[in-house]
CSV table of C-alpha atoms and ligand atoms in Angstrom, one decimal:
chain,number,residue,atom,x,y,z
A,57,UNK,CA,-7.7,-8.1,16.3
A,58,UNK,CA,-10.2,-6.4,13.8
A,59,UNK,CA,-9.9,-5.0,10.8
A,60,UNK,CA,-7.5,-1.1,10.6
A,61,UNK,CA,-8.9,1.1,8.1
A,62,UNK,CA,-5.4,3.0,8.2
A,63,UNK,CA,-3.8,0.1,6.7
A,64,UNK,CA,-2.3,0.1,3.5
A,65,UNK,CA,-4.8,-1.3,0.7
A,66,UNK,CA,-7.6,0.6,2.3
A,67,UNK,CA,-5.9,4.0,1.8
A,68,UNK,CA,-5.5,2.7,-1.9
A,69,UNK,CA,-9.3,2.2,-2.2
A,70,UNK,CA,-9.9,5.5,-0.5
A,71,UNK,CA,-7.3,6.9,-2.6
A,72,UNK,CA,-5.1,8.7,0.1
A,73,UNK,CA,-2.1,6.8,-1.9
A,74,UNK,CA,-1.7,6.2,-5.5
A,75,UNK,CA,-1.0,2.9,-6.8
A,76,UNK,CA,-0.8,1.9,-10.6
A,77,UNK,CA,-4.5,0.8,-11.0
A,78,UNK,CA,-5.7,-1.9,-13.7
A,79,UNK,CA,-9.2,-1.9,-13.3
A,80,UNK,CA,-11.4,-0.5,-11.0
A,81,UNK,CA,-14.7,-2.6,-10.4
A,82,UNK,CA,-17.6,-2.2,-8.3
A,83,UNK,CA,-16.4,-4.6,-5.5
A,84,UNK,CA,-12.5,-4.9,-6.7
A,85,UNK,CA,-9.4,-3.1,-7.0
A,86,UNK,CA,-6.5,-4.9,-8.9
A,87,UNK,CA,-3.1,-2.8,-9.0
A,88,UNK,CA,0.1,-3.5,-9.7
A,89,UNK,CA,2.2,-4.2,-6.8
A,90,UNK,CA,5.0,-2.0,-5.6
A,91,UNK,CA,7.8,-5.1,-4.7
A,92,UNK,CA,7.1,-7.4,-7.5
A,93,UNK,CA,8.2,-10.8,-7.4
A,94,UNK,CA,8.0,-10.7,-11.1
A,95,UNK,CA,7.1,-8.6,-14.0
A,96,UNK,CA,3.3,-8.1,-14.3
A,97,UNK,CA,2.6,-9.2,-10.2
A,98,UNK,CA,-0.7,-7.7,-9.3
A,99,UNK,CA,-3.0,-7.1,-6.6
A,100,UNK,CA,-6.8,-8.3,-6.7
A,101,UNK,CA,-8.8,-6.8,-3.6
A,102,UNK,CA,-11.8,-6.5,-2.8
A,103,UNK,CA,-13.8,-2.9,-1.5
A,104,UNK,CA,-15.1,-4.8,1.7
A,105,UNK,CA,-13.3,-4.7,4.6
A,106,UNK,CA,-11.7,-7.8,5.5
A,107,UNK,CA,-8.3,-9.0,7.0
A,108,UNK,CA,-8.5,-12.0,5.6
A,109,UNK,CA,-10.3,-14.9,3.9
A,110,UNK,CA,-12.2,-16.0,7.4
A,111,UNK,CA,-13.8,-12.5,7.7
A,112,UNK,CA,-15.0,-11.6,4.3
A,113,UNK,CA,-18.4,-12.2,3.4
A,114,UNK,CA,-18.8,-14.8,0.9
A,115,UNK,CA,-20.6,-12.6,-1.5
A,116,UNK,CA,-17.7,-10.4,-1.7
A,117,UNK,CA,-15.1,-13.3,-1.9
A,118,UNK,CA,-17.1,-14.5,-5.0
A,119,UNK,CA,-16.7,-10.8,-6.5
A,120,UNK,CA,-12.9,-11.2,-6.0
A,121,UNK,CA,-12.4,-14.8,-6.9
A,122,UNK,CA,-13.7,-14.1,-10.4
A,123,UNK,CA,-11.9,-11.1,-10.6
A,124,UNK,CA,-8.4,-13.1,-9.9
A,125,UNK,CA,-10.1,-15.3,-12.2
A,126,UNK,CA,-10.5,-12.6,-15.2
A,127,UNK,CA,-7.0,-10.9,-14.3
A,128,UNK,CA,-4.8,-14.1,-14.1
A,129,UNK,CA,-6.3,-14.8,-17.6
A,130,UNK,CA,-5.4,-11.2,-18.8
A,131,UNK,CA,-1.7,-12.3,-17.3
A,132,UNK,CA,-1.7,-15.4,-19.2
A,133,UNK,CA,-2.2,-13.4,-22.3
A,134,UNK,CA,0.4,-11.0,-22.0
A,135,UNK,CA,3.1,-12.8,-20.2
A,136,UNK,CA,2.9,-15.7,-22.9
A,137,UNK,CA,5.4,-18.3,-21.8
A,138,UNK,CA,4.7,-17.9,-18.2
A,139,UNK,CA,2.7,-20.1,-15.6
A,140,UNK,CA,0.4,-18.0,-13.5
A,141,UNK,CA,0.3,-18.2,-9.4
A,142,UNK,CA,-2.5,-17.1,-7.4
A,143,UNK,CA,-1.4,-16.5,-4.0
A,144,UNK,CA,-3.5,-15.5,-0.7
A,145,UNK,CA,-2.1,-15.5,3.0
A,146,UNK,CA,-3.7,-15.2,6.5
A,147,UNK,CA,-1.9,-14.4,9.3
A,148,UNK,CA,1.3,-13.2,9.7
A,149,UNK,CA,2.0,-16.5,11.0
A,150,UNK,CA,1.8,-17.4,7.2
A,151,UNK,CA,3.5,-14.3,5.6
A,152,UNK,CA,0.9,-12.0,5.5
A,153,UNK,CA,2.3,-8.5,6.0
A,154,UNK,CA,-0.9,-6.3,4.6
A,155,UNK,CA,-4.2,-6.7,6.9
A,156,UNK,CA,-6.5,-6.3,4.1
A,157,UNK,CA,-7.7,-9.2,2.3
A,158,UNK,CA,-5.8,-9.6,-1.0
A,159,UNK,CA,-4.5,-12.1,-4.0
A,160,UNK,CA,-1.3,-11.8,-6.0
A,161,UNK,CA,-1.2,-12.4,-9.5
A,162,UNK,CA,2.2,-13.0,-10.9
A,163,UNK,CA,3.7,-14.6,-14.3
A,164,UNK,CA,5.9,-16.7,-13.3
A,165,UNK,CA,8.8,-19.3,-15.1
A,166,UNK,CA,10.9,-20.4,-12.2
A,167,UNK,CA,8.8,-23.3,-10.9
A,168,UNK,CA,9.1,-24.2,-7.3
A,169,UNK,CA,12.2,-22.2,-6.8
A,170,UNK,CA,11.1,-19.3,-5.6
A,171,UNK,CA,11.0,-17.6,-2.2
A,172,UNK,CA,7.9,-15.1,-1.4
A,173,UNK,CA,9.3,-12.0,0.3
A,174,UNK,CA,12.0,-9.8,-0.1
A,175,UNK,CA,12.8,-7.8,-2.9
A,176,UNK,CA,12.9,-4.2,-4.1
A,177,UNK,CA,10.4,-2.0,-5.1
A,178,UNK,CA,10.3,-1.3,-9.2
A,179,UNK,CA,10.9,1.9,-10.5
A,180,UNK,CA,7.6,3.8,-11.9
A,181,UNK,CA,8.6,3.1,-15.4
A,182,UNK,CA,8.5,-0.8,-14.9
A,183,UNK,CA,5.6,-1.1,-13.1
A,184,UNK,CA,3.8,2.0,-15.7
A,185,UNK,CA,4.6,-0.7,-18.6
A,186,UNK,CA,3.4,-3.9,-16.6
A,187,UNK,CA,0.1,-2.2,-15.9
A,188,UNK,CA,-0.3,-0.8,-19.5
A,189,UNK,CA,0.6,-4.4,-20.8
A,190,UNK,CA,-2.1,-6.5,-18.2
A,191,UNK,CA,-4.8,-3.4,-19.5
A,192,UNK,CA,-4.3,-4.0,-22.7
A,193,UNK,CA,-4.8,-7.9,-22.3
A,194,UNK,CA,-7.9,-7.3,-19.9
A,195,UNK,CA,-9.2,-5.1,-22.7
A,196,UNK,CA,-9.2,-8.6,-25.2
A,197,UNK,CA,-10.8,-10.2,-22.7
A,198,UNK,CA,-15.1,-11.6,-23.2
B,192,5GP,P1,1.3,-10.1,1.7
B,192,5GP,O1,2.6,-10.5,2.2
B,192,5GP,O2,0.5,-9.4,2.8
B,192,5GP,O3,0.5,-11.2,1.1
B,192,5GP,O4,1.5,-9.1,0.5
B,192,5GP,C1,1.5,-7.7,0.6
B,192,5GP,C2,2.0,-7.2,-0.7
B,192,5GP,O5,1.7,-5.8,-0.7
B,192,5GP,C3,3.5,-7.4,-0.9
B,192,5GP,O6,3.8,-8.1,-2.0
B,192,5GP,C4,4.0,-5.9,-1.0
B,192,5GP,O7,5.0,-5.8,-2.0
B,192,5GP,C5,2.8,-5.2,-1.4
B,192,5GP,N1,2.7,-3.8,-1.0
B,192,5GP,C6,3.1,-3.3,0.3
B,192,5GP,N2,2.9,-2.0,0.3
B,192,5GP,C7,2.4,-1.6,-0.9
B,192,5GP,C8,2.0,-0.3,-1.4
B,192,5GP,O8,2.1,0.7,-0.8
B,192,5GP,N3,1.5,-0.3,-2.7
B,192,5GP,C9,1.4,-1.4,-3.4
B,192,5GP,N4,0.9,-1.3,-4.7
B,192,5GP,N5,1.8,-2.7,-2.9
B,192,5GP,C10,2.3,-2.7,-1.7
């Protein structure tokens, strides 16, 4: 299969849909995602069009990497109390349900009990404030 430019994340970047943005780099995207699996979960991608971590280029992985890098920090500093994840899938097979190459970000204090998927979107005032609150802590940030 190759890469859809309809799907989801690439009609982000094109900005055909709006998403609650966080910062806007010249090979990234981070937003907040719509189904948090906790307060402050957000969404590192990078511009390049990739399904997954086998097809991007490794100059562009290196762009996102330190960009998951700089945000999880950001997320450590305004979620204080909280252990950060990094997640990535590839495949369906694994979970993957959005064919553009992306990482989560998410505060997290429930150690290994948790379960990925499922879950309801927030409402825009939640996921306003998370954004505002992981901006704010990017904006400390070296
Ligand atoms: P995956 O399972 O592919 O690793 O994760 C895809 C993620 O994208 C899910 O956590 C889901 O909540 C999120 N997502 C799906 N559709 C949208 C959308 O339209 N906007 C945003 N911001 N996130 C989305």
């Amino acid at each position: 299969m190759s890469y859809d430019p309809a799907n989801i994340f690439a009609r982000i970047l094109r900005g055909e849909i709006p998403a609650y943005v966080i910062e806007d780099t010249d090979h990234t995207l981070t937003f907040m995602d719509i189904m948090p699996k906790a307060d402050g979960h957000a969404l590192v991608i990078p511009k390049e069009g990739a399904r997954n971590i086998f097809e991007i280029s490794d100059e562009a992985l290196q762009h996102v990497i330190t960009q998951v890098k700089r945000v999880a920090r950001a997320a450590q500093r305004a979620y204080p109390g909280k252990g950060i994840r990094v997640i990535q899938l590839n495949g369906s097979e694994a979970g993957q349900s959005v064919f553009h190459l992306h990482f989560h970000v998410i505060p997290s204090a429930d150690g290994m009990n948790f379960g990925f998927h499922g879950g309801a979107a927030a409402d825009e005032k939640s996921l306003k404030e998370n954004a505002q609150r992981l901006k704010q802590a990017l904006a400390t940030l070296a």
